[in-house]
């Protein structure tokens, strides 16, 4: 039985498991994870849950859609349908399940904070008053395209970014946002590309600053705070969407790194250096390898912000980095945190054959994790597996695997 309800469930693409209670969701995901990893690990996998599964997300991206109105009475055989003119509607919300061209007009939501719904109502009223057309995904017409909201769960800072194709009345837009979020930073982004992604060609500040700060609070096994790391997040920066549960995972990894006590860490697929910065005080040097340049710039900035000087950032694909600079320090620790697609086989093989004693693998996709483990376990044994539910109400789960050289 669900313990969080939403009237859009079943239609909206935002959630896929809201028909189950949170405990049932976790049990279902754990069972699926055990099944996928059964060739490698048969012990029960502990799952760290999200303490407050309602409104846990720190970021959402919504679409403005100009779309044909759905008619419940539509009957293909009815000859009247051939002559009945199409009716259109404008919606603002998450995409419909399995659709790229239609959005649900969100009136409630279990994912982002409780200000989301009043903000959407204020923006719909603003768009109507300004006579602004929502984007038509099929015809590529309209002005209003995407809306991004990000909040620092540990800092309370907020940023709102409106993605548009053309000019609009910035003053009235700022006033509409302020009516719900008086302290939010507000930006406008131009996006004329055909792809349906909130990817800006240019970004402009309308109010406040072009970033927010978020903090992760790292604790030891007794729950005592041992380190805090501050992150500067621009609209495009990658950051885990569930701050509170992510910091439990970073704390757990930090605890294991402390026990291993490596002199050097290789933080591969490092993003803006979350693992390197969380563990910088536990090693002499950390080498963070990431292929996206803006993430590296964020990482360098975040290192300065946190007074960290022993992290070296490399902008490279891991599969190229390991070819050009083979990891020779056998006493190093390798942390792997690849994207959903998993590791390039060349990277997995290089790590498997590196001879490095300790490897930690963090994965957001158990299927690709299992593929990579096929290669890694040729030379490594698995010491421990656990999971973190970063993504309540969806099928996704984060898995952590500790490996040791055989
Ligand atoms: C799951 S994120 C992990 C980020 C970071 N470890 C964190 O905790 O915030 C995966 C990262 O790998 C990067 N990436 C994807 N493919 C890559 C590759 N072939 N080589 C290096 N980095 C890659 C992505 O840009 C992304 O920042």
PDB file of N, CA, C and O in Angstrom, residues 32-41 45 338-343 348 361-378 382 385 397 399-401 403:
ATOM      1  N   UNK A  32      15.759  -7.139  -6.731  1.00  0.00           N
ATOM      2  CA  UNK A  32      16.230  -7.050  -8.118  1.00  0.00           C
ATOM      3  C   UNK A  32      17.760  -6.948  -8.149  1.00  0.00           C
ATOM      4  O   UNK A  32      18.422  -7.596  -8.971  1.00  0.00           O
ATOM      5  N   UNK A  33      18.304  -6.169  -7.215  1.00  0.00           N
ATOM      6  CA  UNK A  33      19.761  -6.010  -7.153  1.00  0.00           C
ATOM      7  C   UNK A  33      20.430  -7.353  -6.837  1.00  0.00           C
ATOM      8  O   UNK A  33      21.423  -7.736  -7.468  1.00  0.00           O
ATOM      9  N   UNK A  34      19.849  -8.083  -5.848  1.00  0.00           N
ATOM     10  CA  UNK A  34      20.414  -9.402  -5.482  1.00  0.00           C
ATOM     11  C   UNK A  34      20.427 -10.329  -6.695  1.00  0.00           C
ATOM     12  O   UNK A  34      21.381 -11.041  -6.933  1.00  0.00           O
ATOM     13  N   UNK A  35      19.338 -10.273  -7.477  1.00  0.00           N
ATOM     14  CA  UNK A  35      19.196 -11.136  -8.643  1.00  0.00           C
ATOM     15  C   UNK A  35      20.275 -10.776  -9.690  1.00  0.00           C
ATOM     16  O   UNK A  35      20.948 -11.656 -10.226  1.00  0.00           O
ATOM     17  N   UNK A  36      20.453  -9.481  -9.935  1.00  0.00           N
ATOM     18  CA  UNK A  36      21.422  -9.051 -10.957  1.00  0.00           C
ATOM     19  C   UNK A  36      22.855  -9.405 -10.542  1.00  0.00           C
ATOM     20  O   UNK A  36      23.675  -9.771 -11.376  1.00  0.00           O
ATOM     21  N   UNK A  37      23.122  -9.335  -9.226  1.00  0.00           N
ATOM     22  CA  UNK A  37      24.498  -9.577  -8.764  1.00  0.00           C
ATOM     23  C   UNK A  37      24.728 -11.005  -8.259  1.00  0.00           C
ATOM     24  O   UNK A  37      25.763 -11.294  -7.658  1.00  0.00           O
ATOM     25  N   UNK A  38      23.753 -11.912  -8.514  1.00  0.00           N
ATOM     26  CA  UNK A  38      23.812 -13.234  -7.864  1.00  0.00           C
ATOM     27  C   UNK A  38      25.052 -14.056  -8.241  1.00  0.00           C
ATOM     28  O   UNK A  38      25.506 -14.871  -7.442  1.00  0.00           O
ATOM     29  N   UNK A  39      25.625 -13.796  -9.409  1.00  0.00           N
ATOM     30  CA  UNK A  39      26.836 -14.548  -9.782  1.00  0.00           C
ATOM     31  C   UNK A  39      28.068 -14.072  -9.014  1.00  0.00           C
ATOM     32  O   UNK A  39      29.114 -14.720  -9.042  1.00  0.00           O
ATOM     33  N   UNK A  40      27.931 -12.905  -8.369  1.00  0.00           N
ATOM     34  CA  UNK A  40      29.109 -12.324  -7.692  1.00  0.00           C
ATOM     35  C   UNK A  40      28.962 -12.277  -6.180  1.00  0.00           C
ATOM     36  O   UNK A  40      29.932 -12.281  -5.447  1.00  0.00           O
ATOM     37  N   UNK A  41      27.701 -12.176  -5.703  1.00  0.00           N
ATOM     38  CA  UNK A  41      27.482 -11.914  -4.276  1.00  0.00           C
ATOM     39  C   UNK A  41      26.144 -12.520  -3.865  1.00  0.00           C
ATOM     40  O   UNK A  41      25.119 -12.171  -4.447  1.00  0.00           O
ATOM     41  N   UNK A  45      22.190  -7.991   0.760  1.00  0.00           N
ATOM     42  CA  UNK A  45      22.779  -6.662   0.541  1.00  0.00           C
ATOM     43  C   UNK A  45      22.027  -5.635   1.398  1.00  0.00           C
ATOM     44  O   UNK A  45      20.822  -5.425   1.196  1.00  0.00           O
ATOM     45  N   UNK A 338      31.400   5.335 -12.421  1.00  0.00           N
ATOM     46  CA  UNK A 338      31.069   5.643 -13.816  1.00  0.00           C
ATOM     47  C   UNK A 338      29.596   6.037 -14.004  1.00  0.00           C
ATOM     48  O   UNK A 338      28.779   5.814 -13.116  1.00  0.00           O
ATOM     49  N   UNK A 339      29.269   6.600 -15.165  1.00  0.00           N
ATOM     50  CA  UNK A 339      27.871   6.921 -15.458  1.00  0.00           C
ATOM     51  C   UNK A 339      27.062   5.642 -15.703  1.00  0.00           C
ATOM     52  O   UNK A 339      27.607   4.535 -15.658  1.00  0.00           O
ATOM     53  N   UNK A 340      25.782   5.787 -16.004  1.00  0.00           N
ATOM     54  CA  UNK A 340      24.889   4.619 -16.116  1.00  0.00           C
ATOM     55  C   UNK A 340      25.401   3.565 -17.104  1.00  0.00           C
ATOM     56  O   UNK A 340      25.167   2.378 -16.937  1.00  0.00           O
ATOM     57  N   UNK A 341      26.092   4.015 -18.137  1.00  0.00           N
ATOM     58  CA  UNK A 341      26.577   3.078 -19.159  1.00  0.00           C
ATOM     59  C   UNK A 341      27.724   2.197 -18.674  1.00  0.00           C
ATOM     60  O   UNK A 341      28.142   1.273 -19.379  1.00  0.00           O
ATOM     61  N   UNK A 342      28.261   2.478 -17.493  1.00  0.00           N
ATOM     62  CA  UNK A 342      29.356   1.671 -16.949  1.00  0.00           C
ATOM     63  C   UNK A 342      30.694   2.073 -17.535  1.00  0.00           C
ATOM     64  O   UNK A 342      30.836   3.128 -18.163  1.00  0.00           O
ATOM     65  N   UNK A 343      31.699   1.202 -17.359  1.00  0.00           N
ATOM     66  CA  UNK A 343      33.062   1.527 -17.777  1.00  0.00           C
ATOM     67  C   UNK A 343      33.313   1.094 -19.218  1.00  0.00           C
ATOM     68  O   UNK A 343      32.758   0.091 -19.679  1.00  0.00           O
ATOM     69  N   UNK A 348      38.060  -0.865 -17.729  1.00  0.00           N
ATOM     70  CA  UNK A 348      37.818  -1.951 -16.765  1.00  0.00           C
ATOM     71  C   UNK A 348      39.006  -2.925 -16.769  1.00  0.00           C
ATOM     72  O   UNK A 348      39.472  -3.366 -15.714  1.00  0.00           O
ATOM     73  N   UNK A 361      33.965   0.523  -6.011  1.00  0.00           N
ATOM     74  CA  UNK A 361      33.151   0.799  -7.200  1.00  0.00           C
ATOM     75  C   UNK A 361      31.788   1.297  -6.733  1.00  0.00           C
ATOM     76  O   UNK A 361      31.109   0.609  -5.974  1.00  0.00           O
ATOM     77  N   UNK A 362      31.411   2.484  -7.186  1.00  0.00           N
ATOM     78  CA  UNK A 362      30.084   3.034  -6.871  1.00  0.00           C
ATOM     79  C   UNK A 362      29.323   3.079  -8.188  1.00  0.00           C
ATOM     80  O   UNK A 362      29.823   3.607  -9.181  1.00  0.00           O
ATOM     81  N   UNK A 363      28.118   2.529  -8.178  1.00  0.00           N
ATOM     82  CA  UNK A 363      27.400   2.377  -9.441  1.00  0.00           C
ATOM     83  C   UNK A 363      25.947   2.824  -9.311  1.00  0.00           C
ATOM     84  O   UNK A 363      25.279   2.537  -8.319  1.00  0.00           O
ATOM     85  N   UNK A 364      25.442   3.499 -10.355  1.00  0.00           N
ATOM     86  CA  UNK A 364      24.021   3.857 -10.353  1.00  0.00           C
ATOM     87  C   UNK A 364      23.241   2.918 -11.277  1.00  0.00           C
ATOM     88  O   UNK A 364      22.058   3.126 -11.506  1.00  0.00           O
ATOM     89  N   UNK A 365      23.910   1.889 -11.786  1.00  0.00           N
ATOM     90  CA  UNK A 365      23.217   0.943 -12.673  1.00  0.00           C
ATOM     91  C   UNK A 365      23.743  -0.482 -12.441  1.00  0.00           C
ATOM     92  O   UNK A 365      24.824  -0.838 -12.937  1.00  0.00           O
ATOM     93  N   UNK A 366      22.990  -1.312 -11.707  1.00  0.00           N
ATOM     94  CA  UNK A 366      23.478  -2.652 -11.363  1.00  0.00           C
ATOM     95  C   UNK A 366      23.789  -3.523 -12.584  1.00  0.00           C
ATOM     96  O   UNK A 366      24.664  -4.398 -12.514  1.00  0.00           O
ATOM     97  N   UNK A 367      23.126  -3.273 -13.706  1.00  0.00           N
ATOM     98  CA  UNK A 367      23.342  -4.112 -14.894  1.00  0.00           C
ATOM     99  C   UNK A 367      24.746  -3.884 -15.447  1.00  0.00           C
ATOM    100  O   UNK A 367      25.496  -4.840 -15.723  1.00  0.00           O
ATOM    101  N   UNK A 368      25.133  -2.615 -15.582  1.00  0.00           N
ATOM    102  CA  UNK A 368      26.484  -2.340 -16.100  1.00  0.00           C
ATOM    103  C   UNK A 368      27.533  -2.651 -15.032  1.00  0.00           C
ATOM    104  O   UNK A 368      28.658  -3.045 -15.361  1.00  0.00           O
ATOM    105  N   UNK A 369      27.142  -2.519 -13.753  1.00  0.00           N
ATOM    106  CA  UNK A 369      28.060  -2.918 -12.671  1.00  0.00           C
ATOM    107  C   UNK A 369      28.404  -4.405 -12.832  1.00  0.00           C
ATOM    108  O   UNK A 369      29.579  -4.797 -12.769  1.00  0.00           O
ATOM    109  N   UNK A 370      27.373  -5.230 -13.065  1.00  0.00           N
ATOM    110  CA  UNK A 370      27.601  -6.678 -13.208  1.00  0.00           C
ATOM    111  C   UNK A 370      28.521  -6.960 -14.397  1.00  0.00           C
ATOM    112  O   UNK A 370      29.427  -7.801 -14.313  1.00  0.00           O
ATOM    113  N   UNK A 371      28.342  -6.225 -15.485  1.00  0.00           N
ATOM    114  CA  UNK A 371      29.228  -6.395 -16.654  1.00  0.00           C
ATOM    115  C   UNK A 371      30.670  -6.097 -16.289  1.00  0.00           C
ATOM    116  O   UNK A 371      31.580  -6.837 -16.652  1.00  0.00           O
ATOM    117  N   UNK A 372      30.868  -4.973 -15.585  1.00  0.00           N
ATOM    118  CA  UNK A 372      32.232  -4.574 -15.224  1.00  0.00           C
ATOM    119  C   UNK A 372      32.823  -5.533 -14.197  1.00  0.00           C
ATOM    120  O   UNK A 372      34.029  -5.794 -14.213  1.00  0.00           O
ATOM    121  N   UNK A 373      31.983  -6.069 -13.314  1.00  0.00           N
ATOM    122  CA  UNK A 373      32.498  -7.015 -12.309  1.00  0.00           C
ATOM    123  C   UNK A 373      33.015  -8.294 -12.964  1.00  0.00           C
ATOM    124  O   UNK A 373      33.931  -8.930 -12.452  1.00  0.00           O
ATOM    125  N   UNK A 374      32.439  -8.639 -14.116  1.00  0.00           N
ATOM    126  CA  UNK A 374      32.938  -9.831 -14.841  1.00  0.00           C
ATOM    127  C   UNK A 374      34.426  -9.646 -15.129  1.00  0.00           C
ATOM    128  O   UNK A 374      35.214 -10.586 -15.043  1.00  0.00           O
ATOM    129  N   UNK A 375      34.800  -8.430 -15.514  1.00  0.00           N
ATOM    130  CA  UNK A 375      36.208  -8.154 -15.845  1.00  0.00           C
ATOM    131  C   UNK A 375      37.026  -7.977 -14.559  1.00  0.00           C
ATOM    132  O   UNK A 375      38.088  -8.585 -14.400  1.00  0.00           O
ATOM    133  N   UNK A 376      36.505  -7.184 -13.637  1.00  0.00           N
ATOM    134  CA  UNK A 376      37.286  -6.863 -12.430  1.00  0.00           C
ATOM    135  C   UNK A 376      37.536  -8.102 -11.569  1.00  0.00           C
ATOM    136  O   UNK A 376      38.612  -8.259 -10.987  1.00  0.00           O
ATOM    137  N   UNK A 377      36.540  -9.005 -11.485  1.00  0.00           N
ATOM    138  CA  UNK A 377      36.696 -10.164 -10.581  1.00  0.00           C
ATOM    139  C   UNK A 377      37.646 -11.239 -11.157  1.00  0.00           C
ATOM    140  O   UNK A 377      37.895 -12.234 -10.501  1.00  0.00           O
ATOM    141  N   UNK A 378      38.169 -10.992 -12.369  1.00  0.00           N
ATOM    142  CA  UNK A 378      39.226 -11.902 -12.849  1.00  0.00           C
ATOM    143  C   UNK A 378      40.471 -11.758 -11.969  1.00  0.00           C
ATOM    144  O   UNK A 378      41.256 -12.676 -11.824  1.00  0.00           O
ATOM    145  N   UNK A 382      35.462  -9.794  -4.142  1.00  0.00           N
ATOM    146  CA  UNK A 382      34.557  -8.807  -3.561  1.00  0.00           C
ATOM    147  C   UNK A 382      34.530  -8.996  -2.050  1.00  0.00           C
ATOM    148  O   UNK A 382      34.274 -10.094  -1.553  1.00  0.00           O
ATOM    149  N   UNK A 385      29.333  -5.643  -0.297  1.00  0.00           N
ATOM    150  CA  UNK A 385      28.387  -4.958  -1.207  1.00  0.00           C
ATOM    151  C   UNK A 385      27.301  -4.319  -0.347  1.00  0.00           C
ATOM    152  O   UNK A 385      26.790  -4.951   0.581  1.00  0.00           O
ATOM    153  N   UNK A 397      18.724   2.418  -8.100  1.00  0.00           N
ATOM    154  CA  UNK A 397      19.381   2.244  -6.801  1.00  0.00           C
ATOM    155  C   UNK A 397      20.900   2.403  -6.985  1.00  0.00           C
ATOM    156  O   UNK A 397      21.436   2.089  -8.053  1.00  0.00           O
ATOM    157  N   UNK A 399      24.712   1.393  -5.874  1.00  0.00           N
ATOM    158  CA  UNK A 399      25.364   0.228  -5.246  1.00  0.00           C
ATOM    159  C   UNK A 399      26.828   0.536  -4.994  1.00  0.00           C
ATOM    160  O   UNK A 399      27.485   1.193  -5.812  1.00  0.00           O
ATOM    161  N   UNK A 400      27.314   0.029  -3.890  1.00  0.00           N
ATOM    162  CA  UNK A 400      28.717   0.235  -3.526  1.00  0.00           C
ATOM    163  C   UNK A 400      29.373  -1.131  -3.349  1.00  0.00           C
ATOM    164  O   UNK A 400      28.849  -1.995  -2.637  1.00  0.00           O
ATOM    165  N   UNK A 401      30.502  -1.347  -4.032  1.00  0.00           N
ATOM    166  CA  UNK A 401      31.202  -2.637  -3.959  1.00  0.00           C
ATOM    167  C   UNK A 401      32.654  -2.387  -3.563  1.00  0.00           C
ATOM    168  O   UNK A 401      33.333  -1.548  -4.166  1.00  0.00           O
ATOM    169  N   UNK A 403      36.356  -3.994  -3.399  1.00  0.00           N
ATOM    170  CA  UNK A 403      37.122  -5.085  -4.009  1.00  0.00           C
ATOM    171  C   UNK A 403      38.563  -5.091  -3.497  1.00  0.00           C
ATOM    172  O   UNK A 403      39.110  -4.018  -3.197  1.00  0.00           O
TER     173      UNK A 403
END
